[in-house]
Amino acid sequence: RKEVEQDPGPFNVPEGATVAFNCTYSNSASQSFFWYRQDCRKEPKLLMSVYSSGNEDGRFTAQLNRASQYISLLIRDSKLSDSATYLCVVSLGGGSQGNLIFGKGTKLSVKP
Amino acid sequence: DAGITQSPRHKVTETGTPVTLRCHQTENHRYMYWYRQDPGHGLRLIHYSYGVKDTDKGEVSDGYSVSRSKTEDFLLTLESATSSQTSVYFCASTQGSYEQYFGPGTRLTVT
């Protein structure tokens, strides 16, 4: 089983739509969770961290379910500028400082 | 954004030649990482460093070596490049939180 699995997409949505991405991870000792965004031919950049209580940043909401080892990202009122690949990222447990496992990414294309 | 640069940004080389990629950061971050990104695989860790002269292997370290003689510089060397090492290479750094800051990447083609 892959350590971090995501639906690769692509998700093609119209402007203004709400879109949700899901991610599952296999290592139950994982301690920290993130969503990164990667634009075409660019480097990944942190979008937001994911907390057990859920967290929101403007149009973006992230949720974590530790029991199911499941992470989600909800984007409301999609903008053209949201078009990118979204990477689900999980830390290795056990003190591996800063070592992250990246999912392969979900591609989002927002159309006018 | 963290000040992290990579050089060269693009390189074409022949099979069997040695190649060194450089990562330079101006944030005084303790931890530095080298990843490769390939279609269908996502980002995979090659090597990482947790301090000057302290390095360790990642998931796909075979055929690669690294060195870190100064906090700001982390070098990745392909001792004898192979076509399977054609990839986009990203360097990243962090001070201690899990947020990693990435460089712009190096596109390496091995012919």
mmCIF file of C-alpha atoms in Angstrom:
data_model
loop_
_atom_site.group_PDB
_atom_site.id
_atom_site.type_symbol
_atom_site.label_atom_id
_atom_site.label_comp_id
_atom_site.label_asym_id
_atom_site.label_seq_id
_atom_site.Cartn_x
_atom_site.Cartn_y
_atom_site.Cartn_z
ATOM 1 C CA ARG A 1 0.000 0.000 0.000
ATOM 2 C CA LYS A 2 1.293 3.462 -0.926
ATOM 3 C CA GLU A 3 2.150 5.626 2.076
ATOM 4 C CA VAL A 4 0.119 8.621 0.936
ATOM 5 C CA GLU A 5 -2.583 8.152 -1.665
ATOM 6 C CA GLN A 6 -4.493 10.796 -3.553
ATOM 7 C CA ASP A 7 -6.911 10.809 -6.448
ATOM 8 C CA PRO A 8 -4.741 12.127 -9.301
ATOM 9 C CA GLY A 9 -7.622 13.877 -11.035
ATOM 10 C CA PRO A 10 -7.698 16.001 -13.029
ATOM 11 C CA PHE A 11 -10.603 17.810 -11.477
ATOM 12 C CA ASN A 12 -12.061 20.196 -14.043
ATOM 13 C CA VAL A 13 -14.460 22.640 -12.400
ATOM 14 C CA PRO A 14 -16.080 25.964 -13.342
ATOM 15 C CA GLU A 15 -15.254 29.162 -11.507
ATOM 16 C CA GLY A 16 -17.245 29.460 -8.321
ATOM 17 C CA ALA A 17 -17.543 25.724 -7.768
ATOM 18 C CA THR A 18 -16.737 23.929 -4.556
ATOM 19 C CA VAL A 19 -14.253 21.103 -4.903
ATOM 20 C CA ALA A 20 -12.959 18.571 -2.381
ATOM 21 C CA PHE A 21 -9.775 16.537 -2.415
ATOM 22 C CA ASN A 22 -9.173 13.468 -0.323
ATOM 23 C CA CYS A 23 -6.038 11.757 0.860
ATOM 24 C CA THR A 24 -5.287 8.635 2.895
ATOM 25 C CA TYR A 25 -2.056 7.741 4.677
ATOM 26 C CA SER A 26 -0.804 4.376 5.836
ATOM 27 C CA ASN A 27 1.530 5.150 8.751
ATOM 28 C CA SER A 28 -0.579 5.443 11.893
ATOM 29 C CA ALA A 29 2.385 7.034 13.692
ATOM 30 C CA SER A 30 2.316 10.054 11.396
ATOM 31 C CA GLN A 31 2.162 13.206 13.426
ATOM 32 C CA SER A 32 1.856 16.191 11.141
ATOM 33 C CA PHE A 33 -0.147 16.797 8.003
ATOM 34 C CA PHE A 34 -0.090 19.428 5.302
ATOM 35 C CA TRP A 35 -1.417 20.482 1.961
ATOM 36 C CA TYR A 36 1.114 21.917 -0.476
ATOM 37 C CA ARG A 37 0.322 23.579 -3.762
ATOM 38 C CA GLN A 38 2.468 23.192 -6.865
ATOM 39 C CA ASP A 39 1.963 25.290 -9.959
ATOM 40 C CA CYS A 40 3.022 23.916 -13.324
ATOM 41 C CA ARG A 41 6.828 23.730 -13.594
ATOM 42 C CA LYS A 42 7.244 25.433 -10.225
ATOM 43 C CA GLU A 43 8.302 24.339 -6.767
ATOM 44 C CA PRO A 44 5.829 23.129 -4.123
ATOM 45 C CA LYS A 45 4.696 25.716 -1.578
ATOM 46 C CA LEU A 46 2.902 25.189 1.707
ATOM 47 C CA LEU A 47 -0.812 25.909 1.421
ATOM 48 C CA MET A 48 -1.837 25.011 4.946
ATOM 49 C CA SER A 49 -1.196 22.707 7.845
ATOM 50 C CA VAL A 50 -3.946 20.296 8.881
ATOM 51 C CA TYR A 51 -4.995 20.020 12.519
ATOM 52 C CA SER A 52 -7.145 17.424 14.247
ATOM 53 C CA SER A 53 -9.764 20.024 15.033
ATOM 54 C CA GLY A 54 -9.946 21.094 11.407
ATOM 55 C CA ASN A 55 -8.827 24.482 10.205
ATOM 56 C CA GLU A 56 -9.895 27.107 7.742
ATOM 57 C CA ASP A 57 -8.000 29.746 5.809
ATOM 58 C CA GLY A 58 -10.315 31.901 3.743
ATOM 59 C CA ARG A 59 -11.857 29.712 1.059
ATOM 60 C CA PHE A 60 -9.810 26.684 2.078
ATOM 61 C CA THR A 61 -10.798 24.180 4.770
ATOM 62 C CA ALA A 62 -8.685 21.214 5.834
ATOM 63 C CA GLN A 63 -9.873 18.273 7.903
ATOM 64 C CA LEU A 64 -8.059 15.373 9.533
ATOM 65 C CA ASN A 65 -9.552 12.086 10.678
ATOM 66 C CA ARG A 66 -6.861 10.170 12.552
ATOM 67 C CA ALA A 67 -9.035 7.114 13.150
ATOM 68 C CA SER A 68 -9.589 6.666 9.429
ATOM 69 C CA GLN A 69 -6.152 8.050 8.485
ATOM 70 C CA TYR A 70 -7.842 10.443 6.119
ATOM 71 C CA ILE A 71 -7.190 14.072 5.201
ATOM 72 C CA SER A 72 -9.330 16.373 3.120
ATOM 73 C CA LEU A 73 -9.107 19.785 1.508
ATOM 74 C CA LEU A 74 -12.191 21.783 0.532
ATOM 75 C CA ILE A 75 -11.961 24.774 -1.773
ATOM 76 C CA ARG A 76 -14.998 27.018 -1.958
ATOM 77 C CA ASP A 77 -15.788 29.573 -4.654
ATOM 78 C CA SER A 78 -12.986 28.328 -6.925
ATOM 79 C CA LYS A 79 -10.912 30.921 -8.765
ATOM 80 C CA LEU A 80 -8.971 30.564 -11.984
ATOM 81 C CA SER A 81 -5.835 31.125 -9.901
ATOM 82 C CA ASP A 82 -6.576 27.989 -7.872
ATOM 83 C CA SER A 83 -5.572 25.876 -10.880
ATOM 84 C CA ALA A 84 -2.589 23.842 -9.677
ATOM 85 C CA THR A 85 -1.635 20.460 -8.327
ATOM 86 C CA TYR A 86 -2.401 19.919 -4.644
ATOM 87 C CA LEU A 87 -0.043 17.665 -2.710
ATOM 88 C CA CYS A 88 -1.067 15.840 0.435
ATOM 89 C CA VAL A 89 1.936 15.611 2.759
ATOM 90 C CA VAL A 90 2.489 13.597 5.921
ATOM 91 C CA SER A 91 5.372 13.592 8.361
ATOM 92 C CA LEU A 92 7.114 10.386 9.242
ATOM 93 C CA GLY A 93 6.675 9.537 12.871
ATOM 94 C CA GLY A 94 9.467 8.501 15.155
ATOM 95 C CA GLY A 95 11.552 11.631 15.284
ATOM 96 C CA SER A 96 12.626 11.847 11.658
ATOM 97 C CA GLN A 97 13.037 15.575 11.830
ATOM 98 C CA GLY A 98 11.269 17.276 8.992
ATOM 99 C CA ASN A 99 11.106 14.178 6.829
ATOM 100 C CA LEU A 100 7.937 14.300 4.796
ATOM 101 C CA ILE A 101 6.095 11.837 2.589
ATOM 102 C CA PHE A 102 4.401 13.426 -0.402
ATOM 103 C CA GLY A 103 1.393 12.155 -2.244
ATOM 104 C CA LYS A 104 1.541 12.244 -6.025
ATOM 105 C CA GLY A 105 -0.836 15.170 -6.126
ATOM 106 C CA THR A 106 -4.304 15.994 -7.390
ATOM 107 C CA LYS A 107 -4.509 18.279 -10.382
ATOM 108 C CA LEU A 108 -7.174 20.985 -10.355
ATOM 109 C CA SER A 109 -8.168 22.989 -13.397
ATOM 110 C CA VAL A 110 -10.642 25.821 -12.869
ATOM 111 C CA LYS A 111 -12.321 26.978 -16.066
ATOM 112 C CA PRO A 112 -14.066 30.308 -16.791
ATOM 113 C CA ASP B 1 9.624 33.380 0.826
ATOM 114 C CA ALA B 2 12.784 31.720 2.116
ATOM 115 C CA GLY B 3 15.902 32.540 0.142
ATOM 116 C CA ILE B 4 16.796 29.244 -1.461
ATOM 117 C CA THR B 5 18.387 28.931 -4.857
ATOM 118 C CA GLN B 6 19.548 26.066 -7.022
ATOM 119 C CA SER B 7 22.152 25.894 -9.737
ATOM 120 C CA PRO B 8 22.186 25.083 -12.509
ATOM 121 C CA ARG B 9 18.508 25.433 -13.345
ATOM 122 C CA HIS B 10 18.819 23.269 -16.439
ATOM 123 C CA LYS B 11 21.460 20.754 -17.439
ATOM 124 C CA VAL B 12 21.911 18.213 -20.186
ATOM 125 C CA THR B 13 24.650 15.675 -19.691
ATOM 126 C CA GLU B 14 25.789 12.368 -21.103
ATOM 127 C CA THR B 15 25.520 8.953 -19.511
ATOM 128 C CA GLY B 16 28.530 8.160 -17.357
ATOM 129 C CA THR B 17 29.546 11.729 -16.562
ATOM 130 C CA PRO B 18 29.605 13.108 -13.015
ATOM 131 C CA VAL B 19 27.152 15.889 -12.212
ATOM 132 C CA THR B 20 26.930 18.169 -9.181
ATOM 133 C CA LEU B 21 23.862 20.204 -8.312
ATOM 134 C CA ARG B 22 24.088 23.019 -5.804
ATOM 135 C CA CYS B 23 21.543 24.269 -3.301
ATOM 136 C CA HIS B 24 22.128 27.531 -1.453
ATOM 137 C CA GLN B 25 19.972 28.981 1.323
ATOM 138 C CA THR B 26 20.289 32.297 3.120
ATOM 139 C CA GLU B 27 17.931 31.517 6.029
ATOM 140 C CA ASN B 28 20.462 29.748 8.271
ATOM 141 C CA HIS B 29 18.171 26.710 8.264
ATOM 142 C CA ARG B 30 19.564 23.639 9.967
ATOM 143 C CA TYR B 31 17.872 20.990 7.822
ATOM 144 C CA MET B 32 18.245 20.608 4.074
ATOM 145 C CA TYR B 33 16.834 18.049 1.644
ATOM 146 C CA TRP B 34 17.210 16.835 -1.907
ATOM 147 C CA TYR B 35 14.180 15.401 -3.725
ATOM 148 C CA ARG B 36 13.517 14.193 -7.209
ATOM 149 C CA GLN B 37 10.144 14.517 -8.901
ATOM 150 C CA ASP B 38 9.077 12.236 -11.709
ATOM 151 C CA PRO B 39 5.710 11.714 -13.397
ATOM 152 C CA GLY B 40 3.746 9.045 -11.588
ATOM 153 C CA HIS B 41 5.984 9.131 -8.508
ATOM 154 C CA GLY B 42 5.604 12.470 -6.873
ATOM 155 C CA LEU B 43 8.405 13.889 -4.752
ATOM 156 C CA ARG B 44 10.854 11.340 -3.383
ATOM 157 C CA LEU B 45 13.575 12.050 -0.840
ATOM 158 C CA ILE B 46 17.138 11.338 -2.004
ATOM 159 C CA HIS B 47 19.270 12.550 0.908
ATOM 160 C CA TYR B 48 18.919 14.991 3.743
ATOM 161 C CA SER B 49 21.141 16.874 6.129
ATOM 162 C CA TYR B 50 20.534 17.771 9.771
ATOM 163 C CA GLY B 51 23.632 19.914 10.168
ATOM 164 C CA VAL B 52 27.052 20.655 8.753
ATOM 165 C CA LYS B 53 28.699 17.371 7.788
ATOM 166 C CA ASP B 54 25.648 15.431 9.047
ATOM 167 C CA THR B 55 23.745 13.687 6.287
ATOM 168 C CA ASP B 56 21.588 10.628 5.856
ATOM 169 C CA LYS B 57 19.983 8.611 3.082
ATOM 170 C CA GLY B 58 16.442 8.961 1.909
ATOM 171 C CA GLU B 59 14.145 6.695 -0.041
ATOM 172 C CA VAL B 60 16.034 6.763 -3.371
ATOM 173 C CA SER B 61 19.683 7.382 -2.497
ATOM 174 C CA ASP B 62 21.364 4.808 -4.773
ATOM 175 C CA GLY B 63 23.644 6.526 -7.289
ATOM 176 C CA TYR B 64 23.687 9.814 -5.377
ATOM 177 C CA SER B 65 25.968 11.348 -2.780
ATOM 178 C CA VAL B 66 25.745 14.628 -0.874
ATOM 179 C CA SER B 67 27.966 16.955 1.044
ATOM 180 C CA ARG B 68 27.360 19.838 3.389
ATOM 181 C CA SER B 69 30.469 21.737 4.410
ATOM 182 C CA LYS B 70 28.632 24.969 5.277
ATOM 183 C CA THR B 71 25.183 25.623 6.703
ATOM 184 C CA GLU B 72 24.072 27.426 3.569
ATOM 185 C CA ASP B 73 25.218 24.935 0.923
ATOM 186 C CA PHE B 74 24.058 21.398 0.180
ATOM 187 C CA LEU B 75 25.526 19.639 -2.839
ATOM 188 C CA LEU B 76 24.066 16.646 -4.656
ATOM 189 C CA THR B 77 26.427 14.588 -6.810
ATOM 190 C CA LEU B 78 25.579 11.969 -9.375
ATOM 191 C CA GLU B 79 28.830 10.030 -9.563
ATOM 192 C CA SER B 80 28.089 8.530 -12.972
ATOM 193 C CA ALA B 81 24.847 9.797 -14.449
ATOM 194 C CA THR B 82 22.364 7.330 -15.938
ATOM 195 C CA SER B 83 19.261 7.933 -18.033
ATOM 196 C CA SER B 84 17.097 6.867 -15.073
ATOM 197 C CA GLN B 85 18.364 9.942 -13.243
ATOM 198 C CA THR B 86 16.705 12.262 -15.742
ATOM 199 C CA SER B 87 14.350 14.165 -13.475
ATOM 200 C CA VAL B 88 13.504 17.447 -11.821
ATOM 201 C CA TYR B 89 15.523 17.903 -8.646
ATOM 202 C CA PHE B 90 14.271 20.075 -5.806
ATOM 203 C CA CYS B 91 16.182 21.237 -2.803
ATOM 204 C CA ALA B 92 14.367 22.241 0.384
ATOM 205 C CA SER B 93 15.247 23.598 3.790
ATOM 206 C CA THR B 94 13.653 24.083 7.184
ATOM 207 C CA GLN B 95 14.755 25.293 10.577
ATOM 208 C CA GLY B 96 12.815 22.790 12.592
ATOM 209 C CA SER B 97 9.150 23.065 11.857
ATOM 210 C CA TYR B 98 7.861 20.684 9.272
ATOM 211 C CA GLU B 99 7.235 23.474 6.784
ATOM 212 C CA GLN B 100 9.843 23.002 4.106
ATOM 213 C CA TYR B 101 10.788 25.785 1.720
ATOM 214 C CA PHE B 102 11.682 24.642 -1.755
ATOM 215 C CA GLY B 103 14.104 25.947 -4.315
ATOM 216 C CA PRO B 104 12.989 26.520 -7.922
ATOM 217 C CA GLY B 105 14.257 23.127 -9.116
ATOM 218 C CA THR B 106 16.870 21.830 -11.546
ATOM 219 C CA ARG B 107 15.810 20.039 -14.709
ATOM 220 C CA LEU B 108 18.406 17.393 -15.479
ATOM 221 C CA THR B 109 18.442 15.405 -18.694
ATOM 222 C CA VAL B 110 20.848 12.487 -19.087
ATOM 223 C CA THR B 111 21.269 11.422 -22.700
#
